[in-house]
Coordinates of C-alpha atoms and ligand atoms in Angstrom, one line a residue:
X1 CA 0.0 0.0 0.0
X2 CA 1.5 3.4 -1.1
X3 CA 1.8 6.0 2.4
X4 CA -0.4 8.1 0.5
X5 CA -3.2 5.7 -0.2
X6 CA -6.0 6.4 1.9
X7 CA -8.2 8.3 -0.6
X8 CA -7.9 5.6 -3.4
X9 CA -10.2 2.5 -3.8
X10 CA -7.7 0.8 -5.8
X11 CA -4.2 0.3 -5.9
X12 CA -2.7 2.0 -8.7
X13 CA -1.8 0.2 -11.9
X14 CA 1.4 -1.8 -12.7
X15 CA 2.4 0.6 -15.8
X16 CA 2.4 3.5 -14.4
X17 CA 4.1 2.0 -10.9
X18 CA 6.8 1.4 -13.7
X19 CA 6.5 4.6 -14.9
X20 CA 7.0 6.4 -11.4
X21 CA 8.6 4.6 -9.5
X22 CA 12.2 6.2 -8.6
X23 CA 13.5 3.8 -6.2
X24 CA 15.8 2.0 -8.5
X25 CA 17.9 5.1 -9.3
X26 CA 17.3 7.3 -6.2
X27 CA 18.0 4.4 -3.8
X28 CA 21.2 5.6 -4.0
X29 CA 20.4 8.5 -1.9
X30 CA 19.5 6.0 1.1
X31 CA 22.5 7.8 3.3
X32 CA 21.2 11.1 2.6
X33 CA 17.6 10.6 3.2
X34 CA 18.4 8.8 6.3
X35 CA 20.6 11.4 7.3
X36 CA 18.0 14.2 6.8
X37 CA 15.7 11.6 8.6
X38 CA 18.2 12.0 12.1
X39 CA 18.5 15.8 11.7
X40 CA 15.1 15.9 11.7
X41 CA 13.8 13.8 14.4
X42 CA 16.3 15.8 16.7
X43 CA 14.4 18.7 14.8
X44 CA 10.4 17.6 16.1
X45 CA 11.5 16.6 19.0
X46 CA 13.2 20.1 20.0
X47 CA 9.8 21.6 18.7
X48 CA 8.0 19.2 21.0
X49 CA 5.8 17.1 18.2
X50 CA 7.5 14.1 19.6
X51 CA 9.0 13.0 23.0
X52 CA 13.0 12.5 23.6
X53 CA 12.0 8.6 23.7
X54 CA 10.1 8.7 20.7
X55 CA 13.4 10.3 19.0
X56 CA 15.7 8.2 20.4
X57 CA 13.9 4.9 18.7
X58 CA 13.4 6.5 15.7
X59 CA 17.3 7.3 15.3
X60 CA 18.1 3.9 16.5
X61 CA 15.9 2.7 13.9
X62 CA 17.0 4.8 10.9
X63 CA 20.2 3.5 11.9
X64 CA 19.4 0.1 11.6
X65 CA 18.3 1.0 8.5
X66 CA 21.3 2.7 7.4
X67 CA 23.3 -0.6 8.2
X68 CA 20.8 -3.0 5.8
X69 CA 21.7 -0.4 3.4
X70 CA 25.4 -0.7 3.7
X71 CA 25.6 -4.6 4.1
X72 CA 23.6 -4.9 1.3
X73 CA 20.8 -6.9 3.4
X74 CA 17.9 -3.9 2.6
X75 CA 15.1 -5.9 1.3
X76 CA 13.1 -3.7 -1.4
X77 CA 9.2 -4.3 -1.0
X78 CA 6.5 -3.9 -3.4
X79 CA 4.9 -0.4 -2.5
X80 CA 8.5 0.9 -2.3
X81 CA 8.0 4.0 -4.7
X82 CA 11.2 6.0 -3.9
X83 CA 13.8 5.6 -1.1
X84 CA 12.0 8.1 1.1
X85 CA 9.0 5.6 0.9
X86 CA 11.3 2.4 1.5
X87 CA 13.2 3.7 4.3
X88 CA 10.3 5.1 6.5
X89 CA 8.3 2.0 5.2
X90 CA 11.4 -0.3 7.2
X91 CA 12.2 2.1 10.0
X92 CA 8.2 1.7 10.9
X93 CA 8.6 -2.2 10.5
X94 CA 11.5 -2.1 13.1
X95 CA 10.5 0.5 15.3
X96 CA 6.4 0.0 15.1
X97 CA 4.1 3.0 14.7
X98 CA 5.9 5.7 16.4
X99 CA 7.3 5.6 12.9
X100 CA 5.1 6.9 11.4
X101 CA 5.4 10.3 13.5
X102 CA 8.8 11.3 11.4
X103 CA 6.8 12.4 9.0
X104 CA 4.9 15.0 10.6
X105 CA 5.1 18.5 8.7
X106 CA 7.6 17.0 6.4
X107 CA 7.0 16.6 2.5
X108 CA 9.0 14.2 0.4
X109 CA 9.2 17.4 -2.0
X110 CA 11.2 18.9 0.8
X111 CA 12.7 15.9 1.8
X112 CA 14.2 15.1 -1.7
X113 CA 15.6 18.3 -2.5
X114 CA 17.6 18.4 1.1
X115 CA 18.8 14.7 0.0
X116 CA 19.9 15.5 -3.4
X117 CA 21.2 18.6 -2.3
X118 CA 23.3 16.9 0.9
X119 CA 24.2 14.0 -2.5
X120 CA 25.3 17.1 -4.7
X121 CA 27.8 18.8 -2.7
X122 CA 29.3 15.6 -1.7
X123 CA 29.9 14.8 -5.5
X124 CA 31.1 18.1 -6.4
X125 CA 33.6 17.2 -3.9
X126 CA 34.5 14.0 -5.2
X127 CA 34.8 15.7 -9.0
X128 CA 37.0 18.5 -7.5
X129 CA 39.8 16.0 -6.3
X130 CA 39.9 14.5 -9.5
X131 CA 40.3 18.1 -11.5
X132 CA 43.3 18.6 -8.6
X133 CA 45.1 15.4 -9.7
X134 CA 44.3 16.8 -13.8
X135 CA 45.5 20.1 -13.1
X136 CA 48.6 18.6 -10.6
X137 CA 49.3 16.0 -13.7
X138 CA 49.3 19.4 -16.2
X139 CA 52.0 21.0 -14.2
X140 CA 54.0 18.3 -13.8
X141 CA 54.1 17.5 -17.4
X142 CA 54.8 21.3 -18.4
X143 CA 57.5 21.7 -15.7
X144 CA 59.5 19.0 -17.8
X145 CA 58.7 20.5 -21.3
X146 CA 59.6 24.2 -20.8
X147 CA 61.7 24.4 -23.5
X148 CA 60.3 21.7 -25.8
X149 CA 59.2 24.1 -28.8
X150 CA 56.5 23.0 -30.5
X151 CA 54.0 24.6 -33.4
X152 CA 51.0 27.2 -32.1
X153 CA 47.8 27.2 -34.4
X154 CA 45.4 29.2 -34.8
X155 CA 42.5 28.0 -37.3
X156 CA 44.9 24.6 -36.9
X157 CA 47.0 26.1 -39.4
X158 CA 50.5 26.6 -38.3
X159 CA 51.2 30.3 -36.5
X160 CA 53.9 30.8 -34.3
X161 CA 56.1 28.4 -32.4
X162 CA 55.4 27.9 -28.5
X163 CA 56.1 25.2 -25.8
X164 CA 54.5 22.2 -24.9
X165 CA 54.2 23.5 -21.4
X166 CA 52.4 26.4 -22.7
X167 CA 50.2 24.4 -24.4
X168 CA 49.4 22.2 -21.4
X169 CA 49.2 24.8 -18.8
X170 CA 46.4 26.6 -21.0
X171 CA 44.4 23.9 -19.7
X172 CA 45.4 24.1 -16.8
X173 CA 43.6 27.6 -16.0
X174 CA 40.4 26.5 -17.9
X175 CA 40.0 23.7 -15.4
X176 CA 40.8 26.0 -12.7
X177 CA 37.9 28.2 -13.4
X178 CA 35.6 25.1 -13.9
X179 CA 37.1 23.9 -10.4
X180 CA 35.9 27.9 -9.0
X181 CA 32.2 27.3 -10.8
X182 CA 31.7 24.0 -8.9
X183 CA 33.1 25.4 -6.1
X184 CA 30.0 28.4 -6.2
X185 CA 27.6 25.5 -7.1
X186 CA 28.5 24.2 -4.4
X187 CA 27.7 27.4 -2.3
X188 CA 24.2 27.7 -3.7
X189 CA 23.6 23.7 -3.3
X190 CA 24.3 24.6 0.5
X191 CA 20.9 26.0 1.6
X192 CA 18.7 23.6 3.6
X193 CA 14.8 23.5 2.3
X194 CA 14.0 20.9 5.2
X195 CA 10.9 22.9 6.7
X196 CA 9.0 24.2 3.5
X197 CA 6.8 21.4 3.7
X198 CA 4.7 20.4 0.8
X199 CA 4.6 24.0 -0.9
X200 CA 3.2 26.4 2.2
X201 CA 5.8 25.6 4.7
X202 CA 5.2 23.6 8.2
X203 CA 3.2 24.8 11.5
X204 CA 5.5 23.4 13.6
X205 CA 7.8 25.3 15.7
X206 CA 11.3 23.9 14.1
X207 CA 14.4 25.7 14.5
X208 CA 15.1 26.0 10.8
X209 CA 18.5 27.2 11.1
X210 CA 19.8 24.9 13.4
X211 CA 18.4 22.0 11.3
X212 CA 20.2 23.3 8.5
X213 CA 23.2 23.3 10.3
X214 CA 23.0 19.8 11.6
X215 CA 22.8 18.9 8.1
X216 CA 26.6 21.0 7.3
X217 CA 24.0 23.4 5.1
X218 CA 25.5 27.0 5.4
X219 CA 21.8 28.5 5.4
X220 CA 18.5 27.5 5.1
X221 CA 15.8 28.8 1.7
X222 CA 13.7 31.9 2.6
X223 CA 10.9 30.8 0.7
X224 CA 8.8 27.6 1.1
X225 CA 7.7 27.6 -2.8
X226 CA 11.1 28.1 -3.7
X227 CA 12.6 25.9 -1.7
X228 CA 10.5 22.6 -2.9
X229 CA 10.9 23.5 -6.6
X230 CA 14.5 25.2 -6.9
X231 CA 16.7 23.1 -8.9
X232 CA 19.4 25.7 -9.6
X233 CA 22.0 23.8 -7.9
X234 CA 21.3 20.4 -10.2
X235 CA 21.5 23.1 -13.7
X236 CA 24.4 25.1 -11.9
X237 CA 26.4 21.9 -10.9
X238 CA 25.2 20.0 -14.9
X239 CA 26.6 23.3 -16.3
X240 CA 29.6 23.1 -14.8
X241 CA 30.7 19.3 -15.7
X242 CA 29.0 20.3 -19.4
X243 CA 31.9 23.2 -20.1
X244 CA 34.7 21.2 -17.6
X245 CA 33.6 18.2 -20.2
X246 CA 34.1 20.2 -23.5
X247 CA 37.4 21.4 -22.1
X248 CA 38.3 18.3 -22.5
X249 CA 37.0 17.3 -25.4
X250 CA 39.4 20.0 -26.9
X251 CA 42.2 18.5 -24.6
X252 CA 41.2 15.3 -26.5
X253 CA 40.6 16.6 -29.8
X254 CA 44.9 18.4 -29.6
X255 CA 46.1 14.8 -28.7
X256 CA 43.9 13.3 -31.6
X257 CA 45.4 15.4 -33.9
X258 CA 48.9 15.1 -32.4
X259 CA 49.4 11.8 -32.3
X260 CA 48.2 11.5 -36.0
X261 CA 51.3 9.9 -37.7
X262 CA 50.7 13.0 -39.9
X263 CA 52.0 15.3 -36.9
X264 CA 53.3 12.6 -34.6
X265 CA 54.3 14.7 -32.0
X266 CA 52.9 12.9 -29.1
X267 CA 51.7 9.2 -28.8
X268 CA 49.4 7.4 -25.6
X269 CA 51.0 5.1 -23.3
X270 CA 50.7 1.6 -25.3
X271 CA 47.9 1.0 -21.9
X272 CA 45.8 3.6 -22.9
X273 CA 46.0 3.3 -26.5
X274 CA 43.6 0.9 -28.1
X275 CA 44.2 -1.5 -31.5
X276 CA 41.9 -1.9 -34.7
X277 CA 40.2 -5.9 -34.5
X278 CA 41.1 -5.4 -38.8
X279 CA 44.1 -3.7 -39.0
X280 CA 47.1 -5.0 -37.5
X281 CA 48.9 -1.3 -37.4
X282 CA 45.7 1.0 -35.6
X283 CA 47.0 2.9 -32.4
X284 CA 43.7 4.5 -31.8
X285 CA 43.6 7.7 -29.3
X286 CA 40.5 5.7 -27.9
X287 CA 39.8 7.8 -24.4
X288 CA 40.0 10.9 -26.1
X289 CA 37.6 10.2 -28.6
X290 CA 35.6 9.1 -25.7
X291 CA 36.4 12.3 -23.8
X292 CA 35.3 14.4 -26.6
X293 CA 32.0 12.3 -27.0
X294 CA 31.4 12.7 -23.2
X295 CA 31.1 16.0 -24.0
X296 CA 28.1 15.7 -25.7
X297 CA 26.7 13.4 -23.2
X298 CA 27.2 15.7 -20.2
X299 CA 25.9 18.5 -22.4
X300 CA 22.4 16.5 -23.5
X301 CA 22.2 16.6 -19.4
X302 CA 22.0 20.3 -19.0
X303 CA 19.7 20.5 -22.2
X304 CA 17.3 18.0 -21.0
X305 CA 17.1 19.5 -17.5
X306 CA 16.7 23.1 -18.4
X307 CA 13.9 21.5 -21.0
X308 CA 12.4 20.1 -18.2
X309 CA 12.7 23.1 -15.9
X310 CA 11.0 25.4 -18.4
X311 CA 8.1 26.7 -18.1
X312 CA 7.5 24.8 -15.0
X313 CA 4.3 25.7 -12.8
X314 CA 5.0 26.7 -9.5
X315 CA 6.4 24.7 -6.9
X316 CA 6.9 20.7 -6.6
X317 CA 5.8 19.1 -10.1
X318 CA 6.7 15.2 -10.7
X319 CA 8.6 16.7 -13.9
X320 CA 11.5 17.1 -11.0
X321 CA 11.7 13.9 -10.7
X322 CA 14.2 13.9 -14.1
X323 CA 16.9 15.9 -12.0
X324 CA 18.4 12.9 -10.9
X325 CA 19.3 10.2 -13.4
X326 CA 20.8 13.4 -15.5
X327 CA 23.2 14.2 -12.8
X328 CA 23.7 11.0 -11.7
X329 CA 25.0 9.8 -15.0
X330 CA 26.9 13.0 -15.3
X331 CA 28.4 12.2 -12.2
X332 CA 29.6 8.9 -13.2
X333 CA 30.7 10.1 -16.2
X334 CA 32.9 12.2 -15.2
X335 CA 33.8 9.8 -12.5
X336 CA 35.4 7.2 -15.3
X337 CA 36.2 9.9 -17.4
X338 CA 38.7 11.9 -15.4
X339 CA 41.2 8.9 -14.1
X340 CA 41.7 8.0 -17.8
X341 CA 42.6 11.4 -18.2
X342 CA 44.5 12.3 -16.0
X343 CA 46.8 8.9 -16.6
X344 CA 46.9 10.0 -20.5
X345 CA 48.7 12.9 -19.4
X346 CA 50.7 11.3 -17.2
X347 CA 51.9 8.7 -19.3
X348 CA 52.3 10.9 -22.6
X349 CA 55.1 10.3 -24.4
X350 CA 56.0 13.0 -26.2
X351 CA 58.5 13.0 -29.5
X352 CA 60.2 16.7 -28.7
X353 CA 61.8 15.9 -32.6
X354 CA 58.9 15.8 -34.1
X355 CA 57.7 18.9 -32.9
X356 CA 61.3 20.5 -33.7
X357 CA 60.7 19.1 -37.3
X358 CA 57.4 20.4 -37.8
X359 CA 58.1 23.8 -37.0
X360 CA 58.1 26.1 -40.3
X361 CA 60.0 29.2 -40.9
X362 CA 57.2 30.6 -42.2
X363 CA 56.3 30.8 -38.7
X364 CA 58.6 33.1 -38.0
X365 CA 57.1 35.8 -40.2
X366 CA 55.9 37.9 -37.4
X367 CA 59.4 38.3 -35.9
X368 CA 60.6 39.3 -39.1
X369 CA 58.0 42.1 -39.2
X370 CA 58.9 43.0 -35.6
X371 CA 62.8 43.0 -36.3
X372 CA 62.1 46.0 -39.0
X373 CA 59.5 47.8 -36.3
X374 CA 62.2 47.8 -33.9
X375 CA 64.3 49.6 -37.1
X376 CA 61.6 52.1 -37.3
X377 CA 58.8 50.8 -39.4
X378 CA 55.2 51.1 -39.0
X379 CA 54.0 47.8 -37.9
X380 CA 51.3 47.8 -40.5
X381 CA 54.2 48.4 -43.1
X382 CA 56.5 45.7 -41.3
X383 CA 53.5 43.3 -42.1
X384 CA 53.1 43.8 -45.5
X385 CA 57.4 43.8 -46.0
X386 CA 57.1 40.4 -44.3
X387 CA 54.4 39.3 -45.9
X388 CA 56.5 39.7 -49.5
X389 CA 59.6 38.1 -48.3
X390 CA 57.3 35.3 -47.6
X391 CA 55.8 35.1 -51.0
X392 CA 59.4 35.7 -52.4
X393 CA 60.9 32.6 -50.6
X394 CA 57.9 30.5 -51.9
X395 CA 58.4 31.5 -55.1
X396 CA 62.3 31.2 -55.2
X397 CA 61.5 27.6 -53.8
X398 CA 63.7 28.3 -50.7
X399 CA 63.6 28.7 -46.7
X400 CA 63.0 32.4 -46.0
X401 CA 66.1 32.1 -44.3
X402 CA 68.0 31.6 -46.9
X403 CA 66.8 34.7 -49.4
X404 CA 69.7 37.0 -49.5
X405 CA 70.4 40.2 -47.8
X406 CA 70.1 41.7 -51.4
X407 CA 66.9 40.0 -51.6
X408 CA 65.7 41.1 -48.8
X409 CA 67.3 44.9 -48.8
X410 CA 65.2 44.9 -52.2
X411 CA 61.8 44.6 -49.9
X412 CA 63.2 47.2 -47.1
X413 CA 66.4 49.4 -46.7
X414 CA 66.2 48.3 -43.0
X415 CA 66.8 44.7 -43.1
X416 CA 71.0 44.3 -41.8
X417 CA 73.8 41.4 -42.1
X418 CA 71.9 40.8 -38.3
X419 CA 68.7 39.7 -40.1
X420 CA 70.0 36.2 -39.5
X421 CA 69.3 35.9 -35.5
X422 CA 65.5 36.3 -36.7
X423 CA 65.8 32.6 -37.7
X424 CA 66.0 31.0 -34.3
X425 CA 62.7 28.8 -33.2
X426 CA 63.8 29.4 -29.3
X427 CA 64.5 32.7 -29.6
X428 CA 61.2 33.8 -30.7
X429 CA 59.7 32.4 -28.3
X430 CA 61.8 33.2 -25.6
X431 CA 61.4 36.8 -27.4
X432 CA 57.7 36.6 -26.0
X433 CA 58.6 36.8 -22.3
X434 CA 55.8 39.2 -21.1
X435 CA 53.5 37.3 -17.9
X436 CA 51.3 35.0 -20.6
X437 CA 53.2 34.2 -22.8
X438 CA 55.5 31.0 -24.1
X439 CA 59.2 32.3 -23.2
X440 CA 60.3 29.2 -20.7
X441 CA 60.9 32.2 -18.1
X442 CA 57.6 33.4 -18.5
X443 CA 55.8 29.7 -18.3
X444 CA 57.9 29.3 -15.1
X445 CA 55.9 32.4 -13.5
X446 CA 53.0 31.1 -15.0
X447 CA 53.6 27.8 -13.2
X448 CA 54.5 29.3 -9.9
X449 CA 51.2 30.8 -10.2
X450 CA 49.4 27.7 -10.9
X451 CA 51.2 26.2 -7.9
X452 CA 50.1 29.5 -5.6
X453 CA 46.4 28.7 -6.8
X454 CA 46.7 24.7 -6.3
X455 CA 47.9 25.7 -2.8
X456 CA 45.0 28.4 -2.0
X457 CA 42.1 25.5 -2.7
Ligands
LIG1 N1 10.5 10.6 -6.0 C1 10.2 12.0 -5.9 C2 11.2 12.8 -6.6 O1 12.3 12.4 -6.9 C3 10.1 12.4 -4.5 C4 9.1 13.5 -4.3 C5 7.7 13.0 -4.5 N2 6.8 14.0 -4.2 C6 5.5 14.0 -4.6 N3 4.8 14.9 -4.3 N4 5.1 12.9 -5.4 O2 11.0 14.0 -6.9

């Protein structure tokens, strides 16, 4: 018999049990609701709805509970719509009918938005040790590669030389400021709504506030409507893992490309690299494809929820029900995802040769614009000068290193026997030493920074 069945005549149908029932995914909320449960018989019982005794076995009983749960030995009954329904269903077959008292001016709409909220911050803490271990694995990697040059793109088409520790400490910051937007979800997942009730709040005399502080909430909701039907914290928290996911997934999509033979200049760790079942020679750059479809996963989660959040009627609506399984799966999602990860990076090798060999001179157009600005020349001038010493080496079928200085005094009067130092990979970049930028001294400040905000979490 459901606990709200006393104004039906009939027991409601099989399909639509199917349909509604939540207890096989939000079962594993049974620590939350039973810890809600505690903090809340404490909570009655201060406000006098039920005797210290009456407390007492029903906190011994919800432990009990808690135990069947963790051994595994919770038997799941017929009737058992959700876990809020199972576990007071179980505590009131241990403890008898004084069970049944827990309930009083409690809702399951508030009650499952104080458990998925208590299950949401302790995920977002789970998820934020991983991104630490990413972002420690990022450092490391770039502390060993300061000086290893390798080609910059922009529109993938080759720019200006860098360093591979530029290149990996640019993720690096984007996963710190996914690390700071979990770390405000979690602020705004810290309100208790334990109290509101159905919709209209309770009439009994609870201490709100220290309830909510039982619970480890930092404050309670200010609004009883709000606080059954607010589901910020599950569209705040989905964003979050949706743009920390397509980080990623353009993590991924670099080391796809990069460990194309084409390019070559990294390749995965043989034990995360995976084989074709046709052809003998496949090294496939399996987890990042998988990181950068993961992506779209964790993103289809945000899209559905909002979807389902719009245009919402007021308060509690079973439509809420669909905030769960979305961030539960994004959740363990990123869960598998991130250890891959963060051994990919670990394990990179990385083929500093290849880089070297792939870097053009052509690259190094812009320094020879900026070696006739610092002779005096309008940049925009400098850029077209350039620009035709380029076009002149293609057509002369040669390195634009190796146009003469005739050649080149033929373009601009400015260009001296000391033309030749522009024609140095590392010393362009180590050229580009303002904070930002590739020079190795530069990336070392940038890394000292990193460390400073690794240290301040
Ligand atoms: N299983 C429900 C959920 O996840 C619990 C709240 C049910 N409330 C209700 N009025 N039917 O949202």
């Amino acid at each position: 018999m459901a606990m709200w069945g006393g104004r039906f005549s009939e027991p409601s149908d099989d399909d639509l049990r199917a349909l509604q029932d939540s207890i096989d995914f939000d079962r594993r909320l049974y620590r939350q609701d039973i810890q809600g449960s505690i903090a809340y018989a404490k909570a009655i019982a201060a406000a006098g709805v039920i005797t210290a005794d009456e407390a007492d076995t029903i906190i011994n009983g919800l432990q009990q509970v808690l135990e069947e749960f963790a051994n595994e030995t919770f038997e799941l009954k017929p009737g058992d719509e959700d876990i809020h329904t199972a576990v007071e269903r179980r505590l009131t077959e241990l403890v008898g009918p004084v069970g049944g008292k827990l309930h009083t001016g409690r809702s399951r709409n508030d009650q499952v938005a104080t458990d998925f909220r208590l299950w949401v911050i302790d995920a977002i803490g789970g998820v934020d040790m991983l991104l630490d271990q990413l972002q420690r694995a990022l450092v490391e990697q770039a502390t060993a590669h300061l000086d290893t040059l390798l080609p910059g793109y922009t529109h993938l088409q080759p720019a200006q030389p860098i360093t591979l520790a530029h290149w990996l400490m640019s993720f690096f910051w984007m996963l710190s400021r996914d690390r700071e937007r979990l770390a405000e979800a979690k602020q705004r997942t810290s309100v208790s709504p334990l109290g509101s009730g159905a919709l209209a709040g309770t009439p009994l005399d609870i201490d709100r506030e220290a309830l909510a502080h039982d619970l480890g909430f930092a404050s309670y909701s200010q609004n009883s409507l709000d606080g059954v039907s607010d589901r910020d914290f599950v569209a705040e928290t989905l964003f979050a893992l949706a743009l920390m996911g397509t980080h990623l997934s353009r993590l991924a999509e670099d080391i796809i490309i990069y460990s194309n033979p084409l390019f070559g200049y990294i390749s995965l760790n043989d034990r995360y690299s995976t084989g074709s079942s046709l052809m003998p020679q496949k090294r496939n750059a399996d987890p990042m494809e998988l990181a950068r479809g993961k992506a779209g996963r964790l993103i289809g989660h945000l899209t559905g929820l909002l979807t389902v959040l719009k245009g919402l009627p007021s308060t509690y609506n079973k439509d809420l029900q669909e905030d769960k399984e979305a961030l539960f799966d994004a959740v363990d999602t990123v869960e598998k995802l991130l250890p891959v990860v963060i051994a990919v990076i670990r394990t990179l090798n990385v083929r500093p040769e290849k880089m070297r060999a792939a870097l053009d001179e052509d690259m190094l157009a812009t320094d020879l614009a900026d070696y006739l600005v610092h002779r005096g020349m309008p940049f925009r001038q400098a850029h077209h000068v350039a620009g035709q010493a380029v076009a002149l080496a293609s057509s002369e079928g040669v390195k634009l290193s190796k146009l003469s200085l005739d050649q080149l005094r033929g373009l601009s009067e400015l260009f001296a026997e000391d033309v030749t130092q522009v024609f140095d990979f590392a010393a362009s970049v180590a050229r580009r030493n303002a904070p930002g930028g590739p020079a190795p001294s530069a990336v070392r400040q940038q890394i000292e920074q990193a460390r400073t905000w690794l240290a301040g979490r």
